[in-house]
Coordinates of C-alpha atoms in Angstrom, one line a residue:
M1 CA 0.0 0.0 0.0
D2 CA 3.0 2.3 0.5
A3 CA 3.2 3.2 -3.2
A4 CA -0.5 4.0 -3.5
V5 CA -0.4 6.1 -0.3
K6 CA 2.5 8.1 -1.8
W7 CA 0.6 8.6 -5.1
V8 CA -2.4 10.0 -3.2
R9 CA -0.3 12.2 -0.9
E10 CA 1.8 13.7 -3.7
C11 CA -0.9 14.2 -6.4
R12 CA -2.1 17.7 -7.1
S13 CA -5.6 16.6 -8.2
L14 CA -7.5 13.7 -6.7
C15 CA -10.9 12.2 -7.8
V16 CA -12.8 9.4 -6.0
L17 CA -15.7 7.4 -7.5
T18 CA -17.8 5.6 -5.0
G19 CA -20.5 3.0 -5.6
A20 CA -23.0 0.9 -3.6
G21 CA -20.4 -1.1 -1.8
V22 CA -19.4 1.9 0.3
S23 CA -22.9 2.5 1.6
A24 CA -23.6 -1.3 2.0
E25 CA -21.0 -1.2 4.8
S26 CA -23.3 1.2 6.6
G27 CA -26.3 -1.1 6.1
V28 CA -27.9 0.5 3.1
P29 CA -29.6 -2.2 1.0
T30 CA -27.9 -2.6 -2.3
F31 CA -30.1 -2.0 -5.3
R32 CA -29.8 -5.5 -6.8
G33 CA -29.1 -7.5 -3.6
P34 CA -31.7 -9.6 -1.8
E35 CA -32.0 -7.1 1.0
G36 CA -33.1 -4.5 -1.5
L37 CA -36.2 -6.5 -2.6
W38 CA -39.6 -5.0 -1.9
K39 CA -42.8 -7.1 -2.2
R40 CA -40.7 -9.4 -4.4
R41 CA -40.6 -6.7 -7.1
D42 CA -37.5 -6.3 -9.3
P43 CA -36.1 -2.8 -8.4
V44 CA -35.1 -2.3 -12.0
S45 CA -38.8 -2.5 -13.1
L46 CA -39.7 0.3 -10.6
A47 CA -36.9 2.7 -11.2
T48 CA -38.1 3.9 -14.6
P49 CA -40.1 6.9 -16.0
E50 CA -42.5 4.3 -17.4
A51 CA -43.2 2.8 -14.1
F52 CA -43.8 6.2 -12.5
A53 CA -46.2 7.2 -15.3
E54 CA -48.1 4.0 -15.0
D55 CA -48.4 3.8 -11.2
P56 CA -46.8 6.7 -9.3
K57 CA -48.3 5.6 -6.0
E58 CA -46.5 2.2 -6.2
V59 CA -43.2 3.7 -7.2
W60 CA -43.5 6.1 -4.2
E61 CA -44.4 3.3 -1.8
W62 CA -41.1 1.6 -2.8
Y63 CA -39.1 4.8 -2.5
Q64 CA -40.6 5.6 0.9
W65 CA -39.6 2.1 2.0
R66 CA -36.1 2.7 0.8
R67 CA -35.9 6.1 2.5
R68 CA -37.0 4.5 5.8
K69 CA -34.2 1.9 5.4
I70 CA -31.6 4.5 4.7
R71 CA -32.8 6.8 7.5
G72 CA -31.5 4.3 10.0
C73 CA -28.0 4.2 8.5
A74 CA -25.0 6.3 9.4
P75 CA -21.8 7.2 7.6
N76 CA -18.9 4.8 8.1
A77 CA -15.2 5.3 8.4
G78 CA -14.8 5.3 4.6
H79 CA -17.3 8.2 4.3
R80 CA -15.6 10.1 7.0
A81 CA -12.1 9.6 5.4
L82 CA -13.4 11.0 2.1
A83 CA -14.9 14.0 3.9
A84 CA -11.6 14.7 5.7
V85 CA -9.4 14.6 2.6
E86 CA -11.1 17.7 1.3
A87 CA -9.2 19.7 3.9
V88 CA -5.8 18.6 2.5
K89 CA -6.6 18.4 -1.2
P90 CA -7.6 21.7 -2.7
D91 CA -8.2 20.1 -6.1
F92 CA -10.5 17.2 -5.1
L93 CA -13.9 15.9 -6.3
L94 CA -15.9 13.0 -4.9
V95 CA -18.1 11.5 -7.6
T96 CA -20.8 9.1 -6.2
Q97 CA -23.3 6.8 -7.8
N98 CA -25.0 6.5 -4.4
V99 CA -28.3 8.4 -3.8
D100 CA -28.5 7.8 0.0
G101 CA -26.9 11.2 1.1
L102 CA -24.4 9.5 3.4
H103 CA -21.5 11.4 1.9
R104 CA -23.2 14.7 2.7
A105 CA -24.0 13.5 6.2
A106 CA -20.3 12.7 6.7
G107 CA -19.4 16.3 5.7
S108 CA -18.4 16.0 2.1
R109 CA -19.1 19.2 0.1
R110 CA -17.0 18.8 -3.0
L111 CA -19.4 16.2 -4.3
A112 CA -21.0 15.2 -7.6
E113 CA -24.1 13.0 -7.0
I114 CA -24.4 11.7 -10.6
H115 CA -27.4 9.6 -9.8
G116 CA -29.2 12.2 -7.8
N117 CA -30.3 12.2 -4.1
I118 CA -33.2 10.2 -2.6
W119 CA -33.9 13.0 -0.1
T120 CA -34.7 15.5 -2.8
V121 CA -38.0 15.7 -4.7
R122 CA -38.8 17.4 -8.0
C123 CA -42.1 18.5 -9.5
V124 CA -42.8 17.0 -12.9
G125 CA -44.9 20.0 -13.7
C126 CA -43.0 23.2 -12.7
G127 CA -39.6 21.6 -12.0
A128 CA -39.3 23.0 -8.5
E129 CA -37.0 21.0 -6.3
R130 CA -36.7 20.7 -2.5
Y131 CA -35.0 18.7 0.2
E132 CA -37.5 16.5 2.1
Q133 CA -36.3 14.1 4.7
G134 CA -39.7 13.2 6.3
D135 CA -42.3 10.7 5.1
F136 CA -45.1 11.7 2.9
T137 CA -48.6 11.1 4.3
D138 CA -50.4 11.0 1.0
L139 CA -48.9 9.1 -1.9
P140 CA -48.1 10.2 -4.5
P141 CA -47.1 13.6 -3.1
R142 CA -48.0 16.7 -5.0
C143 CA -46.3 20.1 -5.4
G144 CA -47.5 22.8 -3.1
A145 CA -46.9 25.5 -5.8
C146 CA -48.6 24.0 -8.9
G147 CA -50.3 20.7 -7.8
G148 CA -48.1 18.6 -10.1
L149 CA -46.8 15.2 -9.1
L150 CA -43.6 15.1 -7.1
R151 CA -41.0 12.5 -8.1
P152 CA -37.9 11.3 -6.3
G153 CA -34.8 13.4 -7.2
V154 CA -32.9 10.4 -8.6
V155 CA -31.8 9.2 -12.0
W156 CA -34.0 6.4 -13.4
F157 CA -33.0 3.9 -16.0
G158 CA -33.1 5.5 -19.4
E159 CA -32.7 9.0 -18.1
M160 CA -29.7 11.4 -18.6
L161 CA -27.4 12.2 -15.7
P162 CA -27.8 15.6 -14.1
R163 CA -26.0 18.1 -16.3
E164 CA -24.1 19.9 -13.6
A165 CA -23.0 16.8 -11.6
S166 CA -22.0 15.0 -14.8
G167 CA -20.1 18.0 -16.1
E168 CA -18.2 18.3 -12.9
A169 CA -17.2 14.6 -13.0
M170 CA -16.1 14.7 -16.6
E171 CA -14.0 17.9 -16.1
M172 CA -12.2 16.4 -13.1
L173 CA -11.6 13.0 -14.8
S174 CA -9.9 14.9 -17.6
R175 CA -7.3 16.4 -15.3
C176 CA -7.0 14.2 -12.1
E177 CA -3.6 12.7 -11.4
V178 CA -5.1 9.9 -9.3
L179 CA -8.5 8.3 -9.4
I180 CA -9.7 6.0 -6.6
V181 CA -12.6 3.7 -7.5
A182 CA -14.3 2.4 -4.4
G183 CA -17.1 0.0 -3.9
T184 CA -18.5 0.0 -7.4
S185 CA -19.2 -3.0 -9.6
A186 CA -18.3 -0.9 -12.7
V187 CA -21.2 -2.2 -14.7
V188 CA -23.5 0.8 -14.8
A189 CA -22.8 3.3 -17.6
P190 CA -21.4 5.9 -17.9
A191 CA -19.6 5.6 -14.6
S192 CA -18.3 2.2 -15.7
G193 CA -16.1 3.9 -18.2
Y194 CA -14.7 6.6 -15.8
A195 CA -11.6 4.5 -14.8
A196 CA -10.6 3.8 -18.4
M197 CA -11.2 7.5 -19.3
A198 CA -8.9 8.7 -16.5
K199 CA -6.3 6.1 -17.3
R200 CA -6.2 7.2 -21.0
R201 CA -5.5 10.7 -19.8
G202 CA -2.5 9.7 -17.6
A203 CA -4.1 9.2 -14.2
R204 CA -3.1 6.4 -11.8
V205 CA -6.1 4.3 -11.0
I206 CA -6.6 2.7 -7.6
E207 CA -9.4 0.2 -7.0
V208 CA -10.9 -0.6 -3.5
N209 CA -13.3 -3.5 -3.7
P210 CA -13.7 -6.9 -2.0
D211 CA -14.3 -8.5 -5.5
E212 CA -12.7 -8.3 -8.9
T213 CA -14.6 -6.0 -11.3
P214 CA -14.4 -5.2 -15.1
V215 CA -11.9 -2.4 -14.4
S216 CA -9.6 -4.4 -12.2
G217 CA -7.3 -5.2 -15.1
I218 CA -6.4 -1.6 -15.9
C219 CA -5.8 -0.4 -12.3
D220 CA -2.3 0.5 -11.1
A221 CA -3.1 -0.8 -7.6
T222 CA -6.0 -2.9 -6.3
F223 CA -7.0 -3.5 -2.7
R224 CA -9.3 -6.4 -1.9
G225 CA -11.0 -5.2 1.2
K226 CA -13.8 -3.1 2.6
S227 CA -13.7 0.6 1.8
G228 CA -14.3 1.4 5.5
E229 CA -11.0 -0.2 6.3
V230 CA -8.9 0.6 3.2
L231 CA -9.9 4.2 2.5
P232 CA -8.8 5.6 6.0
A233 CA -5.4 3.9 5.5
L234 CA -5.1 5.0 1.9
L235 CA -6.1 8.6 2.4
G236 CA -4.1 9.0 5.6

């Protein structure tokens, strides 16, 4: 690990990409894991614009269930290490595929949530957004301003990534000297291509994952362990 620690310590620009594995260590149900099943429904079939158009109440029942599960979870040592590194790396960006808000809860502010945030809601009518941590009594919830349906502020399958968050991620990937990929299976596009993109532009790529992934072969260093244990050691 000494070489990787040196790369991180000496680099001028650092980017970190996190996936579901980081939050799973805090008890957040993974999207495709058995603990993420709700009423034996396939989550992929519910996380689509089509499902929301057909039955917004059912989609919201599922998201309210997910929000309640996440509400009982707290940031782990990996989240805290990533929040702390902001103080020593002026050119730093944390890019996350996670929607649970645990990075924010840990104190991360230089953050690009490319799949959105489950604690935000957006009106499909007027586009108004707000942060809402409590449960909704009536489902589906409606906008207080225009009466339109509110939807979870997350990216569904088939939708584009948020322009601002995606732009920040791409800009950092174009210049970072080190990219750490932690807890992601590297199968969901476009984030699955981020490691290769950074590598082509000269960055050293470090993987933190208990299992081998499609990007393992291009990484300069790989650590087979939990992010909550490896990241604090790697980031100092």
